[in-house]
Amino acid sequence: VCFFFGYILAFWESNGTYGLSRTERLDGTPKGEKASNDQALAELRFRYRDLINDNVTAKNQIIDVAASCSDLALKEVLAIAEDTGSPVNTTMFGELVNSCSAIEANSLFQTTSYSIFVMQENLFDLPFFGVSESPLTFDWTTCPDAPERVSIRWLNHARHVFESWMKSFEYLYRQNMMNGMSDIEAYDNAVLSATGHQNCTAYSPGGAAYWFSIMTTVGYGTRVLSSNNSRILVCTAGMVSILLFAALLRMSGGYFNLLYDHFVNVINPNISESKERMLSLIFWFCMIWIAMIVG
């Protein structure tokens, strides 16, 4: 039951089916988990471009107001003119000012590589009990092509999707440039069209685990359904699953009682009713604690 309904949930949540018109999950979209991850990577790329543009603007401002370099350049050209007996070379003066200003600008505004920028944005920040600063999630999606670099599934998938998205972006950007788009249009179109989820499918174990938490009324609360179909399925079939699980508990409890009574009678057939109840209380108390520890 868990894997059957869990796969349906994972399929809808991964691909997105009849989602809400507005986003409910932080940094997510009603189009599904894969679209949500692609959108997060696109926004990250746009923020990086804004950072680069800000750095370029800052450098140009420093070059425009490079008064401190003018004194150094003037002293140098005057010294050269005095040594050679020639007039002051104004062209050399301008080149020295620009060169000095560019050096100071680069020292103040270092260009950040995209890999460093990604790490600073906590893209690969591991989730802790379902909470993470990273916008990437893989609760409903699995990528069979993701290499097993480490023992943590989420991190393997995050790196794989990021690298696949970058390859898709670079390919689309080159294609757009070849098709005659301007640089800005080609960049924007490639960012919005790129995807890192080639060959990624619904994650059945994730859906089964979610359905098990519903069926057992545990409900961890770390995942939120985004599609209407998934919510309707949980409200209908989920309620039936809870009733089935309650019936299963009642049946299994009856069998456990029979086994316990048989076990007690085999050990001591003449045990009194009061002692039997005390042993039963101790036994089930220990069973509850063992179940809590194992769970």
PDB file of C-alpha atoms in Angstrom:
ATOM      1  CA  VAL A   1       0.000   0.000   0.000  1.00  0.00           C
ATOM      2  CA  CYS A   2       2.785   2.439   0.928  1.00  0.00           C
ATOM      3  CA  PHE A   3       4.756   1.854  -2.265  1.00  0.00           C
ATOM      4  CA  PHE A   4       1.671   1.921  -4.496  1.00  0.00           C
ATOM      5  CA  PHE A   5       0.280   5.216  -3.245  1.00  0.00           C
ATOM      6  CA  GLY A   6       3.785   6.527  -2.513  1.00  0.00           C
ATOM      7  CA  TYR A   7       4.814   6.186  -6.157  1.00  0.00           C
ATOM      8  CA  ILE A   8       1.717   8.087  -7.292  1.00  0.00           C
ATOM      9  CA  LEU A   9       2.494  10.878  -4.824  1.00  0.00           C
ATOM     10  CA  ALA A  10       6.150  11.000  -5.837  1.00  0.00           C
ATOM     11  CA  PHE A  11       5.236  11.116  -9.534  1.00  0.00           C
ATOM     12  CA  TRP A  12       2.837  14.033  -9.069  1.00  0.00           C
ATOM     13  CA  GLU A  13       5.090  15.926  -6.679  1.00  0.00           C
ATOM     14  CA  SER A  14       8.222  15.407  -8.784  1.00  0.00           C
ATOM     15  CA  ASN A  15       6.715  16.385 -12.134  1.00  0.00           C
ATOM     16  CA  GLY A  16       3.919  18.650 -10.921  1.00  0.00           C
ATOM     17  CA  THR A  17       0.287  18.007 -11.805  1.00  0.00           C
ATOM     18  CA  TYR A  18      -2.531  20.530 -11.430  1.00  0.00           C
ATOM     19  CA  GLY A  19      -0.558  22.561  -8.912  1.00  0.00           C
ATOM     20  CA  LEU A  20      -1.680  25.725  -7.201  1.00  0.00           C
ATOM     21  CA  SER A  21      -1.520  29.032  -9.031  1.00  0.00           C
ATOM     22  CA  ARG A  22       0.669  30.519  -6.297  1.00  0.00           C
ATOM     23  CA  THR A  23       3.757  29.191  -4.618  1.00  0.00           C
ATOM     24  CA  GLU A  24       3.222  27.840  -1.132  1.00  0.00           C
ATOM     25  CA  ARG A  25       6.578  26.275  -0.382  1.00  0.00           C
ATOM     26  CA  LEU A  26       9.585  28.549   0.134  1.00  0.00           C
ATOM     27  CA  ASP A  27      11.646  28.846  -3.064  1.00  0.00           C
ATOM     28  CA  GLY A  28       9.344  26.332  -4.719  1.00  0.00           C
ATOM     29  CA  THR A  29       6.929  26.314  -7.635  1.00  0.00           C
ATOM     30  CA  PRO A  30       3.579  24.589  -8.193  1.00  0.00           C
ATOM     31  CA  LYS A  31       5.154  22.833 -11.219  1.00  0.00           C
ATOM     32  CA  GLY A  32       6.802  20.163  -9.115  1.00  0.00           C
ATOM     33  CA  GLU A  33      10.087  19.452  -7.381  1.00  0.00           C
ATOM     34  CA  LYS A  34      12.181  19.250 -10.556  1.00  0.00           C
ATOM     35  CA  ALA A  35      10.903  22.606 -11.801  1.00  0.00           C
ATOM     36  CA  SER A  36      11.477  24.039  -8.337  1.00  0.00           C
ATOM     37  CA  ASN A  37      15.125  22.954  -8.364  1.00  0.00           C
ATOM     38  CA  ASP A  38      15.658  24.315 -11.884  1.00  0.00           C
ATOM     39  CA  GLN A  39      14.125  27.635 -10.865  1.00  0.00           C
ATOM     40  CA  ALA A  40      16.412  27.826  -7.831  1.00  0.00           C
ATOM     41  CA  LEU A  41      19.492  27.234 -10.006  1.00  0.00           C
ATOM     42  CA  ALA A  42      18.288  29.843 -12.508  1.00  0.00           C
ATOM     43  CA  GLU A  43      17.813  32.436  -9.757  1.00  0.00           C
ATOM     44  CA  LEU A  44      21.278  31.620  -8.446  1.00  0.00           C
ATOM     45  CA  ARG A  45      22.780  32.228 -11.884  1.00  0.00           C
ATOM     46  CA  PHE A  46      20.953  35.548 -12.223  1.00  0.00           C
ATOM     47  CA  ARG A  47      22.240  36.660  -8.815  1.00  0.00           C
ATOM     48  CA  TYR A  48      25.768  35.799  -9.903  1.00  0.00           C
ATOM     49  CA  ARG A  49      25.381  37.919 -13.047  1.00  0.00           C
ATOM     50  CA  ASP A  50      24.136  40.822 -10.934  1.00  0.00           C
ATOM     51  CA  LEU A  51      27.205  40.438  -8.721  1.00  0.00           C
ATOM     52  CA  ILE A  52      29.523  40.538 -11.740  1.00  0.00           C
ATOM     53  CA  ASN A  53      27.716  43.594 -13.122  1.00  0.00           C
ATOM     54  CA  ASP A  54      28.033  45.358  -9.768  1.00  0.00           C
ATOM     55  CA  ASN A  55      31.760  44.644  -9.733  1.00  0.00           C
ATOM     56  CA  VAL A  56      32.171  46.018 -13.247  1.00  0.00           C
ATOM     57  CA  THR A  57      30.251  49.154 -12.326  1.00  0.00           C
ATOM     58  CA  ALA A  58      32.390  49.644  -9.236  1.00  0.00           C
ATOM     59  CA  LYS A  59      35.581  49.254 -11.247  1.00  0.00           C
ATOM     60  CA  ASN A  60      34.426  51.802 -13.807  1.00  0.00           C
ATOM     61  CA  GLN A  61      33.593  54.275 -11.060  1.00  0.00           C
ATOM     62  CA  ILE A  62      37.034  53.902  -9.535  1.00  0.00           C
ATOM     63  CA  ILE A  63      38.667  54.376 -12.920  1.00  0.00           C
ATOM     64  CA  ASP A  64      36.615  57.523 -13.533  1.00  0.00           C
ATOM     65  CA  VAL A  65      37.607  59.113 -10.229  1.00  0.00           C
ATOM     66  CA  ALA A  66      41.224  57.951 -10.048  1.00  0.00           C
ATOM     67  CA  ALA A  67      42.621  61.182  -8.710  1.00  0.00           C
ATOM     68  CA  SER A  68      45.132  59.438  -6.482  1.00  0.00           C
ATOM     69  CA  CYS A  69      46.831  57.856  -9.481  1.00  0.00           C
ATOM     70  CA  SER A  70      47.153  61.157 -11.322  1.00  0.00           C
ATOM     71  CA  ASP A  71      49.899  62.415  -9.018  1.00  0.00           C
ATOM     72  CA  LEU A  72      51.966  59.279  -9.486  1.00  0.00           C
ATOM     73  CA  ALA A  73      51.534  59.348 -13.253  1.00  0.00           C
ATOM     74  CA  LEU A  74      52.396  63.055 -13.426  1.00  0.00           C
ATOM     75  CA  LYS A  75      55.609  62.602 -11.451  1.00  0.00           C
ATOM     76  CA  GLU A  76      56.660  59.742 -13.716  1.00  0.00           C
ATOM     77  CA  VAL A  77      56.073  61.539 -17.014  1.00  0.00           C
ATOM     78  CA  LEU A  78      57.763  64.692 -15.707  1.00  0.00           C
ATOM     79  CA  ALA A  79      60.787  62.658 -14.677  1.00  0.00           C
ATOM     80  CA  ILE A  80      60.949  61.028 -18.112  1.00  0.00           C
ATOM     81  CA  ALA A  81      60.582  64.391 -19.846  1.00  0.00           C
ATOM     82  CA  GLU A  82      63.348  65.890 -17.695  1.00  0.00           C
ATOM     83  CA  ASP A  83      65.717  62.997 -18.345  1.00  0.00           C
ATOM     84  CA  THR A  84      65.128  62.903 -22.104  1.00  0.00           C
ATOM     85  CA  GLY A  85      64.645  66.661 -22.623  1.00  0.00           C
ATOM     86  CA  SER A  86      61.432  65.999 -24.536  1.00  0.00           C
ATOM     87  CA  PRO A  87      57.955  67.490 -24.001  1.00  0.00           C
ATOM     88  CA  VAL A  88      55.549  65.829 -21.561  1.00  0.00           C
ATOM     89  CA  ASN A  89      53.925  62.810 -23.178  1.00  0.00           C
ATOM     90  CA  THR A  90      50.191  63.250 -22.469  1.00  0.00           C
ATOM     91  CA  THR A  91      49.323  59.901 -24.000  1.00  0.00           C
ATOM     92  CA  MET A  92      51.667  58.131 -21.614  1.00  0.00           C
ATOM     93  CA  PHE A  93      50.208  60.105 -18.733  1.00  0.00           C
ATOM     94  CA  GLY A  94      46.684  58.875 -19.540  1.00  0.00           C
ATOM     95  CA  GLU A  95      47.855  55.274 -19.913  1.00  0.00           C
ATOM     96  CA  LEU A  96      49.625  55.373 -16.551  1.00  0.00           C
ATOM     97  CA  VAL A  97      46.547  56.797 -14.824  1.00  0.00           C
ATOM     98  CA  ASN A  98      44.261  54.112 -16.281  1.00  0.00           C
ATOM     99  CA  SER A  99      46.714  51.324 -15.477  1.00  0.00           C
ATOM    100  CA  CYS A 100      47.114  52.469 -11.891  1.00  0.00           C
ATOM    101  CA  SER A 101      43.351  52.840 -11.453  1.00  0.00           C
ATOM    102  CA  ALA A 102      42.683  49.376 -12.856  1.00  0.00           C
ATOM    103  CA  ILE A 103      45.163  47.816 -10.426  1.00  0.00           C
ATOM    104  CA  GLU A 104      43.496  49.491  -7.465  1.00  0.00           C
ATOM    105  CA  ALA A 105      40.038  48.504  -8.708  1.00  0.00           C
ATOM    106  CA  ASN A 106      41.033  44.850  -9.035  1.00  0.00           C
ATOM    107  CA  SER A 107      42.504  44.878  -5.538  1.00  0.00           C
ATOM    108  CA  LEU A 108      39.235  46.220  -4.085  1.00  0.00           C
ATOM    109  CA  PHE A 109      36.749  44.218  -6.138  1.00  0.00           C
ATOM    110  CA  GLN A 110      38.006  40.712  -6.697  1.00  0.00           C
ATOM    111  CA  THR A 111      36.016  38.748  -9.263  1.00  0.00           C
ATOM    112  CA  THR A 112      34.376  35.778  -7.576  1.00  0.00           C
ATOM    113  CA  SER A 113      34.353  32.519  -9.508  1.00  0.00           C
ATOM    114  CA  TYR A 114      30.973  30.866  -9.892  1.00  0.00           C
ATOM    115  CA  SER A 115      32.024  27.793  -7.908  1.00  0.00           C
ATOM    116  CA  ILE A 116      32.989  29.970  -4.914  1.00  0.00           C
ATOM    117  CA  PHE A 117      29.776  31.963  -5.275  1.00  0.00           C
ATOM    118  CA  VAL A 118      27.722  28.756  -5.241  1.00  0.00           C
ATOM    119  CA  MET A 119      29.390  27.585  -2.040  1.00  0.00           C
ATOM    120  CA  GLN A 120      28.765  30.952  -0.397  1.00  0.00           C
ATOM    121  CA  GLU A 121      25.067  30.655  -1.285  1.00  0.00           C
ATOM    122  CA  ASN A 122      24.800  27.360   0.681  1.00  0.00           C
ATOM    123  CA  LEU A 123      23.617  25.425  -2.354  1.00  0.00           C
ATOM    124  CA  PHE A 124      25.137  22.206  -0.993  1.00  0.00           C
ATOM    125  CA  ASP A 125      24.154  22.760   2.628  1.00  0.00           C
ATOM    126  CA  LEU A 126      23.052  19.369   3.955  1.00  0.00           C
ATOM    127  CA  PRO A 127      19.494  19.143   5.315  1.00  0.00           C
ATOM    128  CA  PHE A 128      19.155  18.599   9.055  1.00  0.00           C
ATOM    129  CA  PHE A 129      15.901  16.856   9.967  1.00  0.00           C
ATOM    130  CA  GLY A 130      14.383  18.127   6.725  1.00  0.00           C
ATOM    131  CA  VAL A 131      15.535  21.729   7.254  1.00  0.00           C
ATOM    132  CA  SER A 132      18.208  23.226   4.991  1.00  0.00           C
ATOM    133  CA  GLU A 133      19.292  26.591   3.648  1.00  0.00           C
ATOM    134  CA  SER A 134      19.720  24.998   0.227  1.00  0.00           C
ATOM    135  CA  PRO A 135      16.755  25.473  -2.143  1.00  0.00           C
ATOM    136  CA  LEU A 136      17.312  22.020  -3.669  1.00  0.00           C
ATOM    137  CA  THR A 137      15.108  19.143  -2.535  1.00  0.00           C
ATOM    138  CA  PHE A 138      14.992  15.497  -3.567  1.00  0.00           C
ATOM    139  CA  ASP A 139      12.112  14.148  -1.507  1.00  0.00           C
ATOM    140  CA  TRP A 140      10.135  13.018  -4.555  1.00  0.00           C
ATOM    141  CA  THR A 141      12.788  12.825  -7.275  1.00  0.00           C
ATOM    142  CA  THR A 142      15.643  10.424  -7.978  1.00  0.00           C
ATOM    143  CA  CYS A 143      18.325  10.586 -10.665  1.00  0.00           C
ATOM    144  CA  PRO A 144      19.730   7.154 -11.573  1.00  0.00           C
ATOM    145  CA  ASP A 145      22.662   8.810 -13.380  1.00  0.00           C
ATOM    146  CA  ALA A 146      23.878  10.562 -10.197  1.00  0.00           C
ATOM    147  CA  PRO A 147      27.324   9.114  -9.326  1.00  0.00           C
ATOM    148  CA  GLU A 148      27.815   7.716  -5.818  1.00  0.00           C
ATOM    149  CA  ARG A 149      30.616  10.064  -4.749  1.00  0.00           C
ATOM    150  CA  VAL A 150      29.711  10.023  -1.069  1.00  0.00           C
ATOM    151  CA  SER A 151      27.366   7.981   1.098  1.00  0.00           C
ATOM    152  CA  ILE A 152      24.799  10.806   1.342  1.00  0.00           C
ATOM    153  CA  ARG A 153      22.082  10.521  -1.298  1.00  0.00           C
ATOM    154  CA  TRP A 154      20.994  14.174  -1.137  1.00  0.00           C
ATOM    155  CA  LEU A 155      24.520  15.477  -1.711  1.00  0.00           C
ATOM    156  CA  ASN A 156      25.107  13.136  -4.665  1.00  0.00           C
ATOM    157  CA  HIS A 157      21.885  14.285  -6.288  1.00  0.00           C
ATOM    158  CA  ALA A 158      22.531  17.972  -5.576  1.00  0.00           C
ATOM    159  CA  ARG A 159      25.952  17.881  -7.230  1.00  0.00           C
ATOM    160  CA  HIS A 160      24.671  15.867 -10.167  1.00  0.00           C
ATOM    161  CA  VAL A 161      21.708  18.168 -10.825  1.00  0.00           C
ATOM    162  CA  PHE A 162      23.898  21.260 -10.511  1.00  0.00           C
ATOM    163  CA  GLU A 163      26.512  19.932 -12.959  1.00  0.00           C
ATOM    164  CA  SER A 164      23.806  18.766 -15.389  1.00  0.00           C
ATOM    165  CA  TRP A 165      22.115  22.164 -15.194  1.00  0.00           C
ATOM    166  CA  MET A 166      25.407  23.937 -15.974  1.00  0.00           C
ATOM    167  CA  LYS A 167      26.005  21.706 -19.016  1.00  0.00           C
ATOM    168  CA  SER A 168      22.461  22.353 -20.204  1.00  0.00           C
ATOM    169  CA  PHE A 169      22.876  26.104 -19.702  1.00  0.00           C
ATOM    170  CA  GLU A 170      26.183  26.262 -21.584  1.00  0.00           C
ATOM    171  CA  TYR A 171      24.783  24.210 -24.484  1.00  0.00           C
ATOM    172  CA  LEU A 172      21.648  26.343 -24.779  1.00  0.00           C
ATOM    173  CA  TYR A 173      23.678  29.554 -24.525  1.00  0.00           C
ATOM    174  CA  ARG A 174      25.898  28.505 -27.445  1.00  0.00           C
ATOM    175  CA  GLN A 175      22.866  27.452 -29.484  1.00  0.00           C
ATOM    176  CA  ASN A 176      21.147  30.775 -28.845  1.00  0.00           C
ATOM    177  CA  MET A 177      24.228  32.718 -29.909  1.00  0.00           C
ATOM    178  CA  MET A 178      24.472  30.650 -33.095  1.00  0.00           C
ATOM    179  CA  ASN A 179      20.806  31.413 -33.797  1.00  0.00           C
ATOM    180  CA  GLY A 180      21.557  35.140 -33.829  1.00  0.00           C
ATOM    181  CA  MET A 181      20.341  36.186 -30.373  1.00  0.00           C
ATOM    182  CA  SER A 182      22.051  39.027 -28.580  1.00  0.00           C
ATOM    183  CA  ASP A 183      24.292  38.136 -25.652  1.00  0.00           C
ATOM    184  CA  ILE A 184      21.741  39.198 -23.037  1.00  0.00           C
ATOM    185  CA  GLU A 185      18.836  37.430 -24.777  1.00  0.00           C
ATOM    186  CA  ALA A 186      20.879  34.263 -25.246  1.00  0.00           C
ATOM    187  CA  TYR A 187      21.924  34.310 -21.594  1.00  0.00           C
ATOM    188  CA  ASP A 188      18.422  34.901 -20.217  1.00  0.00           C
ATOM    189  CA  ASN A 189      16.832  32.289 -22.469  1.00  0.00           C
ATOM    190  CA  ALA A 190      19.467  29.694 -21.587  1.00  0.00           C
ATOM    191  CA  VAL A 191      19.090  30.307 -17.845  1.00  0.00           C
ATOM    192  CA  LEU A 192      15.292  29.989 -17.965  1.00  0.00           C
ATOM    193  CA  SER A 193      15.295  26.938 -20.270  1.00  0.00           C
ATOM    194  CA  ALA A 194      18.139  24.920 -18.712  1.00  0.00           C
ATOM    195  CA  THR A 195      17.346  21.810 -16.680  1.00  0.00           C
ATOM    196  CA  GLY A 196      19.415  19.506 -14.537  1.00  0.00           C
ATOM    197  CA  HIS A 197      16.922  16.655 -14.313  1.00  0.00           C
ATOM    198  CA  GLN A 198      17.517  14.673 -17.474  1.00  0.00           C
ATOM    199  CA  ASN A 199      16.513  11.028 -16.894  1.00  0.00           C
ATOM    200  CA  CYS A 200      15.304  11.839 -13.352  1.00  0.00           C
ATOM    201  CA  THR A 201      12.150  10.042 -12.251  1.00  0.00           C
ATOM    202  CA  ALA A 202       9.792   9.733  -9.292  1.00  0.00           C
ATOM    203  CA  TYR A 203      11.398   8.475  -6.067  1.00  0.00           C
ATOM    204  CA  SER A 204       9.216   5.588  -4.881  1.00  0.00           C
ATOM    205  CA  PRO A 205      10.919   5.037  -1.481  1.00  0.00           C
ATOM    206  CA  GLY A 206      10.456   8.712  -0.616  1.00  0.00           C
ATOM    207  CA  GLY A 207       6.779   8.561  -1.481  1.00  0.00           C
ATOM    208  CA  ALA A 208       6.375   5.278   0.407  1.00  0.00           C
ATOM    209  CA  ALA A 209       8.003   6.756   3.519  1.00  0.00           C
ATOM    210  CA  TYR A 210       5.675   9.756   3.352  1.00  0.00           C
ATOM    211  CA  TRP A 211       2.633   7.525   2.932  1.00  0.00           C
ATOM    212  CA  PHE A 212       3.756   5.351   5.847  1.00  0.00           C
ATOM    213  CA  SER A 213       3.929   8.445   8.063  1.00  0.00           C
ATOM    214  CA  ILE A 214       0.379   9.282   6.973  1.00  0.00           C
ATOM    215  CA  MET A 215      -0.933   5.756   7.441  1.00  0.00           C
ATOM    216  CA  THR A 216       0.582   5.438  10.901  1.00  0.00           C
ATOM    217  CA  THR A 217      -0.549   9.005  11.837  1.00  0.00           C
ATOM    218  CA  VAL A 218       3.056   9.931  12.689  1.00  0.00           C
ATOM    219  CA  GLY A 219       3.274  12.921  10.317  1.00  0.00           C
ATOM    220  CA  TYR A 220       6.795  14.359  10.686  1.00  0.00           C
ATOM    221  CA  GLY A 221       5.800  17.627   9.011  1.00  0.00           C
ATOM    222  CA  THR A 222       9.062  18.063   7.097  1.00  0.00           C
ATOM    223  CA  ARG A 223       7.440  17.755   3.667  1.00  0.00           C
ATOM    224  CA  VAL A 224       4.480  19.629   2.201  1.00  0.00           C
ATOM    225  CA  LEU A 225       2.447  18.498  -0.799  1.00  0.00           C
ATOM    226  CA  SER A 226       2.241  21.106  -3.552  1.00  0.00           C
ATOM    227  CA  SER A 227      -0.152  19.569  -6.091  1.00  0.00           C
ATOM    228  CA  ASN A 228      -3.914  19.371  -5.670  1.00  0.00           C
ATOM    229  CA  ASN A 229      -4.003  15.771  -6.882  1.00  0.00           C
ATOM    230  CA  SER A 230      -1.634  14.690  -4.129  1.00  0.00           C
ATOM    231  CA  ARG A 231      -3.654  16.457  -1.471  1.00  0.00           C
ATOM    232  CA  ILE A 232      -6.912  14.903  -2.646  1.00  0.00           C
ATOM    233  CA  LEU A 233      -5.303  11.457  -2.685  1.00  0.00           C
ATOM    234  CA  VAL A 234      -4.020  11.854   0.872  1.00  0.00           C
ATOM    235  CA  CYS A 235      -7.386  13.122   2.143  1.00  0.00           C
ATOM    236  CA  THR A 236      -9.258  10.168   0.607  1.00  0.00           C
ATOM    237  CA  ALA A 237      -7.065   7.102   0.272  1.00  0.00           C
ATOM    238  CA  GLY A 238      -4.954   8.289   3.204  1.00  0.00           C
ATOM    239  CA  MET A 239      -7.955   8.094   5.516  1.00  0.00           C
ATOM    240  CA  VAL A 240      -8.726   4.574   4.286  1.00  0.00           C
ATOM    241  CA  SER A 241      -5.095   3.603   4.891  1.00  0.00           C
ATOM    242  CA  ILE A 242      -5.310   4.860   8.469  1.00  0.00           C
ATOM    243  CA  LEU A 243      -8.387   2.678   9.067  1.00  0.00           C
ATOM    244  CA  LEU A 244      -6.645  -0.324   7.522  1.00  0.00           C
ATOM    245  CA  PHE A 245      -3.615   0.257   9.709  1.00  0.00           C
ATOM    246  CA  ALA A 246      -5.835   0.492  12.801  1.00  0.00           C
ATOM    247  CA  ALA A 247      -7.468  -2.820  11.865  1.00  0.00           C
ATOM    248  CA  LEU A 248      -4.039  -4.359  11.353  1.00  0.00           C
ATOM    249  CA  LEU A 249      -2.939  -3.147  14.782  1.00  0.00           C
ATOM    250  CA  ARG A 250      -6.035  -4.653  16.382  1.00  0.00           C
ATOM    251  CA  MET A 251      -5.455  -8.007  14.683  1.00  0.00           C
ATOM    252  CA  SER A 252      -1.750  -8.081  15.461  1.00  0.00           C
ATOM    253  CA  GLY A 253      -2.445  -7.061  19.049  1.00  0.00           C
ATOM    254  CA  GLY A 254      -4.815 -10.000  19.417  1.00  0.00           C
ATOM    255  CA  TYR A 255      -2.198 -12.383  18.053  1.00  0.00           C
ATOM    256  CA  PHE A 256       0.447 -10.954  20.378  1.00  0.00           C
ATOM    257  CA  ASN A 257      -1.861 -11.454  23.357  1.00  0.00           C
ATOM    258  CA  LEU A 258      -2.417 -15.086  22.399  1.00  0.00           C
ATOM    259  CA  LEU A 259       1.327 -15.658  22.056  1.00  0.00           C
ATOM    260  CA  TYR A 260       2.003 -13.947  25.368  1.00  0.00           C
ATOM    261  CA  ASP A 261      -0.630 -15.994  27.210  1.00  0.00           C
ATOM    262  CA  HIS A 262       0.725 -19.176  25.703  1.00  0.00           C
ATOM    263  CA  PHE A 263       4.263 -18.187  26.684  1.00  0.00           C
ATOM    264  CA  VAL A 264       3.241 -17.492  30.298  1.00  0.00           C
ATOM    265  CA  ASN A 265       1.256 -20.727  30.594  1.00  0.00           C
ATOM    266  CA  VAL A 266       4.194 -22.745  29.285  1.00  0.00           C
ATOM    267  CA  ILE A 267       6.580 -21.209  31.821  1.00  0.00           C
ATOM    268  CA  ASN A 268       4.246 -21.352  34.818  1.00  0.00           C
ATOM    269  CA  PRO A 269       0.772 -22.816  34.303  1.00  0.00           C
ATOM    270  CA  ASN A 270      -0.207 -22.122  37.937  1.00  0.00           C
ATOM    271  CA  ILE A 271       0.602 -18.387  37.929  1.00  0.00           C
ATOM    272  CA  SER A 272      -1.965 -16.210  39.653  1.00  0.00           C
ATOM    273  CA  GLU A 273      -4.036 -13.654  37.753  1.00  0.00           C
ATOM    274  CA  SER A 274      -2.493 -10.703  39.607  1.00  0.00           C
ATOM    275  CA  LYS A 275       1.059 -11.806  38.804  1.00  0.00           C
ATOM    276  CA  GLU A 276       0.104 -12.417  35.201  1.00  0.00           C
ATOM    277  CA  ARG A 277      -1.230  -8.874  34.894  1.00  0.00           C
ATOM    278  CA  MET A 278       1.928  -7.470  36.477  1.00  0.00           C
ATOM    279  CA  LEU A 279       4.125  -9.444  34.070  1.00  0.00           C
ATOM    280  CA  SER A 280       1.946  -8.312  31.182  1.00  0.00           C
ATOM    281  CA  LEU A 281       2.349  -4.683  32.222  1.00  0.00           C
ATOM    282  CA  ILE A 282       6.147  -5.040  32.476  1.00  0.00           C
ATOM    283  CA  PHE A 283       6.338  -6.906  29.176  1.00  0.00           C
ATOM    284  CA  TRP A 284       4.349  -4.366  27.150  1.00  0.00           C
ATOM    285  CA  PHE A 285       6.130  -1.448  28.828  1.00  0.00           C
ATOM    286  CA  CYS A 286       9.468  -2.926  27.692  1.00  0.00           C
ATOM    287  CA  MET A 287       8.083  -3.535  24.198  1.00  0.00           C
ATOM    288  CA  ILE A 288       7.001   0.097  23.891  1.00  0.00           C
ATOM    289  CA  TRP A 289      10.450   1.355  24.901  1.00  0.00           C
ATOM    290  CA  ILE A 290      12.172  -1.054  22.519  1.00  0.00           C
ATOM    291  CA  ALA A 291       9.917   0.147  19.686  1.00  0.00           C
ATOM    292  CA  MET A 292      10.688   3.798  20.509  1.00  0.00           C
ATOM    293  CA  ILE A 293      14.442   3.139  20.579  1.00  0.00           C
ATOM    294  CA  VAL A 294      14.413   1.201  17.315  1.00  0.00           C
ATOM    295  CA  GLY A 295      12.159   3.768  15.645  1.00  0.00           C
TER     296      GLY A 295
END
